[in-house]
Coordinates of N, CA and C and ligand atoms in Angstrom, one line a residue:
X27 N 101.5 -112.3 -132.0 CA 100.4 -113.2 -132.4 C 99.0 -112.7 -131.8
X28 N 98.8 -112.5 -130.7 CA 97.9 -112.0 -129.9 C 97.3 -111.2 -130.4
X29 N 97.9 -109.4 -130.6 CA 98.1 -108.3 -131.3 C 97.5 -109.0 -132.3
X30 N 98.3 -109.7 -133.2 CA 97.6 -109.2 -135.1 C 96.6 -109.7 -134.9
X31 N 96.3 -110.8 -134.2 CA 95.2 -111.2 -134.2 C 93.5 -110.2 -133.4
X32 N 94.6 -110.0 -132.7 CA 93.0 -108.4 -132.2 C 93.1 -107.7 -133.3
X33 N 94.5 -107.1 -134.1 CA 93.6 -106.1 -135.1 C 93.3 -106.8 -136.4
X34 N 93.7 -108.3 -136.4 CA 92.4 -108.6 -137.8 C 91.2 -108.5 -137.6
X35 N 90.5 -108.9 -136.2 CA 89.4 -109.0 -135.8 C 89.1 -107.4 -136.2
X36 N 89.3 -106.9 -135.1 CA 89.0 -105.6 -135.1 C 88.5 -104.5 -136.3
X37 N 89.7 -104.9 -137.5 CA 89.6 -104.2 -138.4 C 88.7 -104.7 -139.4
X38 N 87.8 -106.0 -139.3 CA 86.5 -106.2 -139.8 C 85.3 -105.4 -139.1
X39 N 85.6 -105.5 -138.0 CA 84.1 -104.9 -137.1 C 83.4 -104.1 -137.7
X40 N 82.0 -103.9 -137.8 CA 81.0 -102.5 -138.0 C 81.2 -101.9 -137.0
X41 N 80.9 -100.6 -137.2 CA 80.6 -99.5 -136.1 C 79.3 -99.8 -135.4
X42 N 79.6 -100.4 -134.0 CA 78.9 -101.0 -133.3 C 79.0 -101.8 -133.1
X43 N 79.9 -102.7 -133.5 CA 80.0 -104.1 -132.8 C 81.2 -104.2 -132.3
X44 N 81.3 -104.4 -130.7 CA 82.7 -104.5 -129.8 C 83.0 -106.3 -129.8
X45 N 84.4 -106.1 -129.6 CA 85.3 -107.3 -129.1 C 85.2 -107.8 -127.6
X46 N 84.8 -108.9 -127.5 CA 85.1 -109.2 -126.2 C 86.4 -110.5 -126.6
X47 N 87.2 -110.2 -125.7 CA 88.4 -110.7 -126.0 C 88.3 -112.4 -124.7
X48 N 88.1 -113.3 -125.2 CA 87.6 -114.4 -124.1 C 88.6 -114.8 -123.4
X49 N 89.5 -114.7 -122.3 CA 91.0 -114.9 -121.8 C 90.4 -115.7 -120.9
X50 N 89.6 -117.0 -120.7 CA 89.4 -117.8 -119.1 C 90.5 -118.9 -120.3
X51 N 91.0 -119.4 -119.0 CA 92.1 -120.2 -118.8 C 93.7 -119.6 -119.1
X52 N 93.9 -118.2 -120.0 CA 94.9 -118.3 -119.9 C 95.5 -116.7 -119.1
X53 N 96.8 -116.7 -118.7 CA 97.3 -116.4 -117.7 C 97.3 -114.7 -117.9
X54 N 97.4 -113.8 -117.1 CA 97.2 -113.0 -116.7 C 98.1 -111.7 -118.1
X55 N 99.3 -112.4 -118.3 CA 100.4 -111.9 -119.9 C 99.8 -111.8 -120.7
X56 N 99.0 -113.1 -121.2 CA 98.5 -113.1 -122.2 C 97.2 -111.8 -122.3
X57 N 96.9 -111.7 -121.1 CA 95.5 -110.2 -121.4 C 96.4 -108.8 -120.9
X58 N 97.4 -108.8 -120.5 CA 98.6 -108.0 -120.8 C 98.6 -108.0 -122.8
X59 N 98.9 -108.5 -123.0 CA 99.7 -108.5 -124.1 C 98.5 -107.8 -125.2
X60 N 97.5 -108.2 -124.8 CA 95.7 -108.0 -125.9 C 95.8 -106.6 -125.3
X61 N 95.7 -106.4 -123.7 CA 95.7 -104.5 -123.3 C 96.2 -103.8 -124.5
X62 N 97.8 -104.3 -124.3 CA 99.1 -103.2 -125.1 C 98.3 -103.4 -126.6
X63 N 97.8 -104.4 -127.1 CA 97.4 -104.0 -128.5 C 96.1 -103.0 -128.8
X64 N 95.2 -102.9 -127.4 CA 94.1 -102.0 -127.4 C 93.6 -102.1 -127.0
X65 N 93.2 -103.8 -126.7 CA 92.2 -104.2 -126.2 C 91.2 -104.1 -125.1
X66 N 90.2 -103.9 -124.9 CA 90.1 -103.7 -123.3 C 88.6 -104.2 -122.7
X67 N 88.3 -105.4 -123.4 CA 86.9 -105.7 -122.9 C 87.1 -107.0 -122.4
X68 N 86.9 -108.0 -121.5 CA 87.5 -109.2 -121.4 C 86.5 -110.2 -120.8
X69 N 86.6 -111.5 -121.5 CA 85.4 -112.3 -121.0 C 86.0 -113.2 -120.0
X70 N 85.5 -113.7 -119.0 CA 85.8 -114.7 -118.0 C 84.9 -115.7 -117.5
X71 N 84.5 -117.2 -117.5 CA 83.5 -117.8 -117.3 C 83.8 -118.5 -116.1
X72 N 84.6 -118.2 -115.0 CA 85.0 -118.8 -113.7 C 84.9 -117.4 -112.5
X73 N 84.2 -117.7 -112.0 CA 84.4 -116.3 -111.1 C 85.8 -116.7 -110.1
X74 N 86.0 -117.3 -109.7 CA 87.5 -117.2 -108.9 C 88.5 -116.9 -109.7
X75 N 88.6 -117.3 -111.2 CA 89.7 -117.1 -112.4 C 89.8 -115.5 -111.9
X76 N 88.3 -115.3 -112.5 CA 88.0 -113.4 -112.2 C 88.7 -112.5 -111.8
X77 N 88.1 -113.3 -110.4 CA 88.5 -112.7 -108.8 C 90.0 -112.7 -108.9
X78 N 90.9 -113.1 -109.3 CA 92.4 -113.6 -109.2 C 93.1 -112.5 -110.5
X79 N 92.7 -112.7 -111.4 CA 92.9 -111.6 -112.9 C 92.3 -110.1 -112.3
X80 N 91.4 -109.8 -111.8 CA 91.0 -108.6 -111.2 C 92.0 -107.9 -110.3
X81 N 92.4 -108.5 -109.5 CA 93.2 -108.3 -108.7 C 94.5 -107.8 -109.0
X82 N 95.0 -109.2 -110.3 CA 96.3 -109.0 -110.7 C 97.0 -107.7 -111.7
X83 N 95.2 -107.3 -112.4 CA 95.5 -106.2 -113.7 C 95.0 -105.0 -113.0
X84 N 94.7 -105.2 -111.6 CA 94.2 -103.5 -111.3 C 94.7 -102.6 -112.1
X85 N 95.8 -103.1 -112.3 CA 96.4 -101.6 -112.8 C 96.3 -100.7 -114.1
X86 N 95.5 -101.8 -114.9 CA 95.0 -101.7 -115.9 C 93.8 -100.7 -116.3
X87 N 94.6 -99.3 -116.4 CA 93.2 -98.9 -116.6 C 92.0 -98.8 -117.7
X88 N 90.8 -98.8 -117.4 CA 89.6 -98.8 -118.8 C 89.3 -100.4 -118.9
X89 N 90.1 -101.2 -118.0 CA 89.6 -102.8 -118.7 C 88.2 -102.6 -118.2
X90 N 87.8 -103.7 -118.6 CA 86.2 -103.9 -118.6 C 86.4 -105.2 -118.4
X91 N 85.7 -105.6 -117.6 CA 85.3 -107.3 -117.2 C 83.9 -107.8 -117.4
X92 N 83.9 -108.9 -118.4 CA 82.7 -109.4 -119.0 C 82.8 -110.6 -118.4
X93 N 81.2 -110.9 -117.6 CA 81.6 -113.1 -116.8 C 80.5 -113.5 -118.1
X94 N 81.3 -114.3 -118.9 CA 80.2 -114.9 -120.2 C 79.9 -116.0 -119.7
X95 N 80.3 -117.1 -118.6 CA 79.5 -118.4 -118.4 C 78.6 -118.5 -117.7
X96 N 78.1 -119.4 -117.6 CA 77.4 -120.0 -116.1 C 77.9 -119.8 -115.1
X97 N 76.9 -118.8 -114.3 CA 77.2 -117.8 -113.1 C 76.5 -118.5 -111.9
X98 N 77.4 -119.4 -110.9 CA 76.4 -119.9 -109.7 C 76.1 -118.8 -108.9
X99 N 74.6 -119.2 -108.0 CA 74.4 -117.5 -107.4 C 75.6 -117.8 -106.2
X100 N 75.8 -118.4 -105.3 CA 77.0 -118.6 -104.5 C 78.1 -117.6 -104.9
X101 N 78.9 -117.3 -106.1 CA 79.9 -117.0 -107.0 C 79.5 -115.4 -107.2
X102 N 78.1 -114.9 -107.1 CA 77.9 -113.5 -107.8 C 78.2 -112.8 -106.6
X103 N 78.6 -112.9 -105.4 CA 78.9 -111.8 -104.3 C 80.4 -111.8 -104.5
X104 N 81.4 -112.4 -105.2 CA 82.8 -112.1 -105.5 C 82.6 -111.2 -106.9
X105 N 82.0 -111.5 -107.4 CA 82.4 -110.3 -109.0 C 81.5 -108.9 -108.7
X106 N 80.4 -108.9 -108.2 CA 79.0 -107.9 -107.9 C 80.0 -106.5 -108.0
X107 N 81.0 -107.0 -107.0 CA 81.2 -105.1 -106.8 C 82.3 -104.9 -108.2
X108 N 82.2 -105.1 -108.9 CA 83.5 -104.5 -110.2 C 83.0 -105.1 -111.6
X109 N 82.2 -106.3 -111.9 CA 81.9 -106.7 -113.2 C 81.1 -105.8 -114.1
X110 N 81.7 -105.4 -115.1 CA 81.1 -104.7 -115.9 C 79.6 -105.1 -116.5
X111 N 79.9 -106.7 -117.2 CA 78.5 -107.2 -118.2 C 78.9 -108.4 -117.3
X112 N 77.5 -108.9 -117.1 CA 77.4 -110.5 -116.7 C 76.0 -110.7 -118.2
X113 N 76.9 -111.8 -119.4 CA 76.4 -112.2 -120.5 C 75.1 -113.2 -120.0
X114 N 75.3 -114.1 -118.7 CA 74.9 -115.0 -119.4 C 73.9 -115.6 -118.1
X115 N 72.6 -114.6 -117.9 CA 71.6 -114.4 -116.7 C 70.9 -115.1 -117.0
X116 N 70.9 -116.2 -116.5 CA 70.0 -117.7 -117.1 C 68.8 -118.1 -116.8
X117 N 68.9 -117.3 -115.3 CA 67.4 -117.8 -114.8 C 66.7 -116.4 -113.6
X118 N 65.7 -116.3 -113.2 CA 65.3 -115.3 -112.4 C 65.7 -115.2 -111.2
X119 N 66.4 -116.4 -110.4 CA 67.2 -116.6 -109.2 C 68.4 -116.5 -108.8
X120 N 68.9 -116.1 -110.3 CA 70.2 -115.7 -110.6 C 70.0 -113.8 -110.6
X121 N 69.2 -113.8 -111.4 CA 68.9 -112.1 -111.4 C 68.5 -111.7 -110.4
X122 N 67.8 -112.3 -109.3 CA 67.8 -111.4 -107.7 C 68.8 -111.0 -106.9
X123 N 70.0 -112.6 -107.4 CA 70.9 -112.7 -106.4 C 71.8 -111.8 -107.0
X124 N 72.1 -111.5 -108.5 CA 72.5 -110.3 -108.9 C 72.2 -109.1 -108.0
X125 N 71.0 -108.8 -108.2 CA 70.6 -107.4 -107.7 C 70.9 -107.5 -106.4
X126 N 70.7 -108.5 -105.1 CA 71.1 -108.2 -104.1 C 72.4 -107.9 -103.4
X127 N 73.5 -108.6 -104.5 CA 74.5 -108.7 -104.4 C 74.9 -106.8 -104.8
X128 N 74.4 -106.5 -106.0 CA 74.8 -105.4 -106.7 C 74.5 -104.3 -105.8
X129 N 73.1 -104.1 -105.1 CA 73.0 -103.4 -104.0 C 74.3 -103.0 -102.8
X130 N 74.1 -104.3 -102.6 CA 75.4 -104.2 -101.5 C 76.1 -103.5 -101.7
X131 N 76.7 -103.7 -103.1 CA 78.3 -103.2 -103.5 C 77.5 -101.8 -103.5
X132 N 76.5 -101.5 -103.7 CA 76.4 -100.0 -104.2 C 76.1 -99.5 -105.5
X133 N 75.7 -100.7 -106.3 CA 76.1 -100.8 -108.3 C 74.7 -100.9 -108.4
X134 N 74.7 -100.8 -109.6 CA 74.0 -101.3 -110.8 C 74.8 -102.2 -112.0
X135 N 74.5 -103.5 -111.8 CA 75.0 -104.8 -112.4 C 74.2 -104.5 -113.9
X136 N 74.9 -104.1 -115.2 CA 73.8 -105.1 -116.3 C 74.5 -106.3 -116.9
X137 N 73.0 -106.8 -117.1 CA 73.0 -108.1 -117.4 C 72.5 -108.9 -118.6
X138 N 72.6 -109.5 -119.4 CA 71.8 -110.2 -120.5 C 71.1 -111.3 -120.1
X139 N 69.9 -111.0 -120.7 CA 69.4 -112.7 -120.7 C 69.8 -113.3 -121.5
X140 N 70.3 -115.1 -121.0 CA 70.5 -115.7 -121.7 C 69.9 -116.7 -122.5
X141 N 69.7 -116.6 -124.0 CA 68.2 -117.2 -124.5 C 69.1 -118.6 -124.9
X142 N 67.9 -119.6 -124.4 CA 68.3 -120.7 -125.5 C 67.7 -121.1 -126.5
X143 N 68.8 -120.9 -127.5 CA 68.1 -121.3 -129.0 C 69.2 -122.1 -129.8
X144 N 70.0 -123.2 -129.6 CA 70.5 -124.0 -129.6 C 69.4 -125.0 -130.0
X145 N 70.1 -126.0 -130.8 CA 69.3 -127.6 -130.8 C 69.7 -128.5 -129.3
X146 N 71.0 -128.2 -129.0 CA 71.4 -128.8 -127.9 C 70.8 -128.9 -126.8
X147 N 70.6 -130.3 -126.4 CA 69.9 -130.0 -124.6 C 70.6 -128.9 -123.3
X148 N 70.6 -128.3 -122.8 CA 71.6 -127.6 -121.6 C 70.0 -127.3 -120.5
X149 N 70.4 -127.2 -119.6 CA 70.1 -126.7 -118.4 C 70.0 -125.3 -118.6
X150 N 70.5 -124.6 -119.0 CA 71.1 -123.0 -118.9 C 70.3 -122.2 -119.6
X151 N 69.8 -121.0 -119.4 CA 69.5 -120.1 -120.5 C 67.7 -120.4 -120.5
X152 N 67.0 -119.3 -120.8 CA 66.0 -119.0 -120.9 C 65.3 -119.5 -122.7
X153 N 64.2 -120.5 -122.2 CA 63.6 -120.4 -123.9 C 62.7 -119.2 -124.4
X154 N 62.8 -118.7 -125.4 CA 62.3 -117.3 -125.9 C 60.8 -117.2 -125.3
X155 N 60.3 -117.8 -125.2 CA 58.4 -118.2 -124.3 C 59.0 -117.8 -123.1
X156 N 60.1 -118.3 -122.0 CA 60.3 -118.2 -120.8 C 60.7 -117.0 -120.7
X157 N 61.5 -116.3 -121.3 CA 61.9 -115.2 -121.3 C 61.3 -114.0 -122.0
X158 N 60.3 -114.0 -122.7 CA 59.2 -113.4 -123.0 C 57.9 -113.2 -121.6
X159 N 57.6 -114.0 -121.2 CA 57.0 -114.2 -119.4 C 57.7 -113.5 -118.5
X160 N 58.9 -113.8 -118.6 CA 59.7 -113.3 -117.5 C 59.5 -111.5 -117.9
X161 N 59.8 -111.3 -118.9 CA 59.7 -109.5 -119.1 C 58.0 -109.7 -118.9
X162 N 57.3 -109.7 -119.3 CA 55.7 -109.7 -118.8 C 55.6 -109.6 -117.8
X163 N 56.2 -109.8 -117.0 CA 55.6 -110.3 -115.8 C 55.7 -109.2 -115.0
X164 N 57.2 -108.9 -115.8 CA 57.6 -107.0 -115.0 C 58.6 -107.8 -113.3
X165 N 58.4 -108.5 -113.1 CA 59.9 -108.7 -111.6 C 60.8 -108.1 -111.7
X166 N 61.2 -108.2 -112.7 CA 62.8 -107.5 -113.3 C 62.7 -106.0 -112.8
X167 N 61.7 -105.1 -113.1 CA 61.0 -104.1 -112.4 C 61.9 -103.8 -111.2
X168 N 61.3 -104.6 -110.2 CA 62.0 -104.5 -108.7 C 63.2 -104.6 -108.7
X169 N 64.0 -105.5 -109.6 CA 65.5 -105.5 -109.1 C 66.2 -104.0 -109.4
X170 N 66.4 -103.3 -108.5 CA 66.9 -102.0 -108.7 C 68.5 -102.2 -109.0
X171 N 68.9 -103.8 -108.2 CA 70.6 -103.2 -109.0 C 71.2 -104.4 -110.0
X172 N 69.9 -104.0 -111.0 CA 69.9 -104.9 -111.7 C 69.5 -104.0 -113.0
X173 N 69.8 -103.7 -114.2 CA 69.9 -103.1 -115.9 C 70.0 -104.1 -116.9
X174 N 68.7 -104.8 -117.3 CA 68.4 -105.9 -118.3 C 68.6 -104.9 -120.0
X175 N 70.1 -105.6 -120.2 CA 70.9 -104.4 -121.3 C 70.7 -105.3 -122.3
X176 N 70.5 -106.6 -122.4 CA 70.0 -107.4 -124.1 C 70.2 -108.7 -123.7
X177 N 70.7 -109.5 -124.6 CA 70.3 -110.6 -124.9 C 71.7 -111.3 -125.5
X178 N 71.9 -112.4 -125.1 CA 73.1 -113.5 -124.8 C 72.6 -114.7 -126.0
X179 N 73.5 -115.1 -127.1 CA 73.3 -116.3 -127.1 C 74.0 -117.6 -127.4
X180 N 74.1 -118.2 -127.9 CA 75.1 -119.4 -128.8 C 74.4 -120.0 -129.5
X181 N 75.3 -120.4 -130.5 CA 74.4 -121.1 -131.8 C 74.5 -122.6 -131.5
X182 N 73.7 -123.5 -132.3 CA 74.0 -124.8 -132.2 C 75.8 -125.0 -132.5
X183 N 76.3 -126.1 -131.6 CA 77.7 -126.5 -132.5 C 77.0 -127.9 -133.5
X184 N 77.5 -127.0 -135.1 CA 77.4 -127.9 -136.1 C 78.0 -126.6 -137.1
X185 N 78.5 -127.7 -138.1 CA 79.1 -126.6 -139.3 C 78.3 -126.4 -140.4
X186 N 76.8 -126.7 -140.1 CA 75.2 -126.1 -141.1 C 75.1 -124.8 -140.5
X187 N 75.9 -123.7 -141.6 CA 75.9 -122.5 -141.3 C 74.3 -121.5 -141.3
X188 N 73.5 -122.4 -142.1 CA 71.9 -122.5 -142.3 C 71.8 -122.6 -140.9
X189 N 71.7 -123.2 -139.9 CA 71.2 -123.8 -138.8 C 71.6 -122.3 -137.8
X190 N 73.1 -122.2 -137.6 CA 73.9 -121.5 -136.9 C 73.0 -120.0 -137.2
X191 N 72.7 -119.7 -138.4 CA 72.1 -118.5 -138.7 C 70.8 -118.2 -138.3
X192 N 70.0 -119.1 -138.7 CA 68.7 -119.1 -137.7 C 68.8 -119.3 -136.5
X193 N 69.5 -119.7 -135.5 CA 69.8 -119.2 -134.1 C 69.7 -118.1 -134.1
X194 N 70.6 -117.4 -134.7 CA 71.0 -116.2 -134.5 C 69.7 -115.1 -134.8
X195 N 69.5 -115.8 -135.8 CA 68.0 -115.0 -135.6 C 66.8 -114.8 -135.0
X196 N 67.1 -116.0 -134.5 CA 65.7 -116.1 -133.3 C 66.6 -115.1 -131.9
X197 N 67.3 -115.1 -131.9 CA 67.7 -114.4 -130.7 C 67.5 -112.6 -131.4
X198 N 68.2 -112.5 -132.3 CA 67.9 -111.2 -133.0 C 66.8 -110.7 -133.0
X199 N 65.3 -111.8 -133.2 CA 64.2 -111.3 -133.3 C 63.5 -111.1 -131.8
X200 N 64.0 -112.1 -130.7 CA 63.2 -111.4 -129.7 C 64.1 -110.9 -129.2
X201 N 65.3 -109.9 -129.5 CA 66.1 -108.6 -129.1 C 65.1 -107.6 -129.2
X202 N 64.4 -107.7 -130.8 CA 64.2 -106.2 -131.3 C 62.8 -106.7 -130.6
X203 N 62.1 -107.5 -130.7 CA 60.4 -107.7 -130.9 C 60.2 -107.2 -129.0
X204 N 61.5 -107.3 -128.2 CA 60.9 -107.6 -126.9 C 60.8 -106.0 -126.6
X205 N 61.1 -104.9 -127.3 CA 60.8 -103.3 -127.3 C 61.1 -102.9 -125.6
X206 N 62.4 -103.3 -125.1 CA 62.7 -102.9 -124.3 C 63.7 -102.3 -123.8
X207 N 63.5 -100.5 -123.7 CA 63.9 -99.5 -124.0 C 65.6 -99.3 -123.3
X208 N 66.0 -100.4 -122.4 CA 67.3 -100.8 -121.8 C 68.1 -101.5 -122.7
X209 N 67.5 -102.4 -123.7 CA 67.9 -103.1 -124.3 C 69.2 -102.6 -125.4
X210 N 70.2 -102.7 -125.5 CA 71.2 -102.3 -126.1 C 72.2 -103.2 -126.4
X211 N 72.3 -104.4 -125.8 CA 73.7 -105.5 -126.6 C 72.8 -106.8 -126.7
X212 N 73.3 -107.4 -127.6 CA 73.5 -108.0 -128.4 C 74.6 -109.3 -128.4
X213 N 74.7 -110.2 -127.4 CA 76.0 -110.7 -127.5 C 75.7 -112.0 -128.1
X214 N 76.3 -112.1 -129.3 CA 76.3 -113.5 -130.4 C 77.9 -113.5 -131.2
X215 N 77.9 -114.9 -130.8 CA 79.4 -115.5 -132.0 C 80.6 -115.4 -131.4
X216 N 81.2 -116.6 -131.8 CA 82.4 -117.4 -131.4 C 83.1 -117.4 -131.9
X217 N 84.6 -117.9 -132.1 CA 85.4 -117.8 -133.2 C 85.2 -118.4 -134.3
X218 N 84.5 -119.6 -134.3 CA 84.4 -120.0 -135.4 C 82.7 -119.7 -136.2
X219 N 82.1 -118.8 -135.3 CA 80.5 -118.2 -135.9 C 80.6 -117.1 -135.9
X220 N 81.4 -116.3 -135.6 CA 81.2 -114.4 -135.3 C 81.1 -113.6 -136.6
X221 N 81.4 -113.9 -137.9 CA 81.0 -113.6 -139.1 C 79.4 -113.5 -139.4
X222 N 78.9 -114.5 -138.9 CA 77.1 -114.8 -139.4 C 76.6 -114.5 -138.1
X223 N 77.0 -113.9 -136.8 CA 76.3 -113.4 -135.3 C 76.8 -112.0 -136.4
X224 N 77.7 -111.5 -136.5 CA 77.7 -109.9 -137.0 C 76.6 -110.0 -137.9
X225 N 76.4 -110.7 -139.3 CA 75.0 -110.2 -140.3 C 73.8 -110.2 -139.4
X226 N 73.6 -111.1 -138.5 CA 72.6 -111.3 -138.0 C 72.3 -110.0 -136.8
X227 N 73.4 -109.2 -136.6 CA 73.0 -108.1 -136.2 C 73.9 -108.1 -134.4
X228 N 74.7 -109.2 -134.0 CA 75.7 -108.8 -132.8 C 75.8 -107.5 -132.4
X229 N 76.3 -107.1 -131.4 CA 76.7 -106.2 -130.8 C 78.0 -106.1 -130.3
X230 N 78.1 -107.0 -129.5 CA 79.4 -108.1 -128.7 C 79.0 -109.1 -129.8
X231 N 80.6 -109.5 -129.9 CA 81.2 -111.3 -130.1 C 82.0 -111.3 -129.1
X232 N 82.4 -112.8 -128.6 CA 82.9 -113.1 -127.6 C 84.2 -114.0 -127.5
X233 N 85.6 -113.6 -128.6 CA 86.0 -114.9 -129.0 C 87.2 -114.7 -128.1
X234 N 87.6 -116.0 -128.0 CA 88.8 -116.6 -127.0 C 89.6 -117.6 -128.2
X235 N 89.2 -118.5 -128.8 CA 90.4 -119.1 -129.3 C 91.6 -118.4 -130.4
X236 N 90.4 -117.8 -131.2 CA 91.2 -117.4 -132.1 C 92.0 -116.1 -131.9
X237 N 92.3 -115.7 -131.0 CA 92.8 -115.0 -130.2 C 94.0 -115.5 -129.4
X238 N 94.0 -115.7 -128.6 CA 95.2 -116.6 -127.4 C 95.2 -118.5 -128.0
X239 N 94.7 -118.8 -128.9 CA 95.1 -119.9 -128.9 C 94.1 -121.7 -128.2
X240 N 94.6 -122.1 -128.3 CA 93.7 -123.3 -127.4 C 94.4 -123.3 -126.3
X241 N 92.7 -123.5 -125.3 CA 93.1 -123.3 -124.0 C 93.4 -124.7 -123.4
X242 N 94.2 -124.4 -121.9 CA 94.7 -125.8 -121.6 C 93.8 -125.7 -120.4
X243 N 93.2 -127.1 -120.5 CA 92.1 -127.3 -119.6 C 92.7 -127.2 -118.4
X244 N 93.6 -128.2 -117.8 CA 94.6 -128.5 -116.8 C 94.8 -127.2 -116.0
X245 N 95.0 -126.0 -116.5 CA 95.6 -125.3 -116.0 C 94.9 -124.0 -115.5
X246 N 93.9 -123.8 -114.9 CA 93.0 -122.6 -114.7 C 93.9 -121.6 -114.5
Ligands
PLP30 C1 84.6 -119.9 -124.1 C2 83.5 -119.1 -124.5 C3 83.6 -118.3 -125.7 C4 84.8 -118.3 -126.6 O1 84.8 -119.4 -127.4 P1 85.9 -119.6 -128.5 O2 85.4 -120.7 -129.4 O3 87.2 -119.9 -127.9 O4 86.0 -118.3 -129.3 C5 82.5 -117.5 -126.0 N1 81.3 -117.6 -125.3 C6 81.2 -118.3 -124.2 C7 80.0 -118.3 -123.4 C8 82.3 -119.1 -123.8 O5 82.1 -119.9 -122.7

């Protein structure tokens, strides 16, 4: 199940657009089982989940660990020294504590800003004005263990694929418009949007259900 399901995905992809395979909530087999089919990029939105799956798959070699949620800064000195991508860099207090954290370990952390361009209210994520300031301003500059690699986003949840697609373009447009020469991913689309985040130009999709299934809240 797991398997056909990475290589249906897969075998639509462009050249250039990678899988992130979204495994938070389920068990350590199940991203066993995505490895053996090829898989090796993996999203996680709990840093202790992480910290616990890191541990368990060392042995895994080539995985790649992706944190796609809301990263408290408290939480970034447990992933700092081994996370590959942190998707979803929401605010500038979060990016220091990245970089101080990344220092320590010795790294260079990259990171996406995360834009909001959603209809939804959230707390999280940068509006394209805030995050247009934020690169002006040049701070990001100083963070040395810190590599601002692109841009994060989510579309509205609604099934007005019209709506979902202009998300995706506002984030698409201040990818390319923000001309910054680090800039390289692109992460848009879910399982049920990753078709119209690819037209709109993805890099990364980031899907979990259609993959392993529905997750069980209950059971971290
Ligand atoms: C859970 C999650 C996903 C995966 O969502 P699915 O609908 O299960 O594919 C993608 N991105 C983020 C940020 C998530 O938290």
């Amino acid at each position: 199940m797991i398997a056909e399901e990475i290589h249906r995905i897969t075998e639509q992809l462009p050249s250039g657009v990678r899988l992130v395979a979204v495994s938070k909530y389920h068990p350590a087999s199940a991203i066993r089982e995505a490895y053996a089919a090829g898989q090796r990029l993996f999203g996680e939105s709990h840093a202790q989940e992480l910290q616990g799956k890191h541990v368990e798959l060392s042995d895994l070699a080539g995985l790649e660990w992706h944190f796609i949620g809301h990263l408290q800064t408290n939480k970034v000195k447990y992933i700092a020294p081994y996370v590959n991508l942190i998707h979803a860099a929401d605010s500038p207090r979060l990016l220091e504590e990245i970089n101080k954290q990344a220092l320590k370990a010795g790294r260079v952390v990259r990171c996406l800003l995360q834009l909001h361009v959603a209809e939804e209210e959230t707390k999280f994520g940068f509006t394209t004005d805030e995050a247009q300031a934020y690169l002006d301003s040049g701070a990001w500059q100083q963070l040395e263990g810190v590599e601002l690699a692109g841009v994060m986003a989510m579309a509205t949840n609604t099934d007005d694929t019209t709506r979902i697609r202009a998300d995706f373009h506002r984030a698409r447009q201040f990818f390319e418009q923000a001309q910054m020469p680090t800039f390289e991913e692109l992460s848009m689309g879910m399982s049920d949007d990753w078709h119209i985040a690819i037209d709109e130009g993805a890099t990364l999709i980031r899907i979990g259900t259609q993959i392993f299934g529905h997750r069980d809240y209950g059971q971290p």
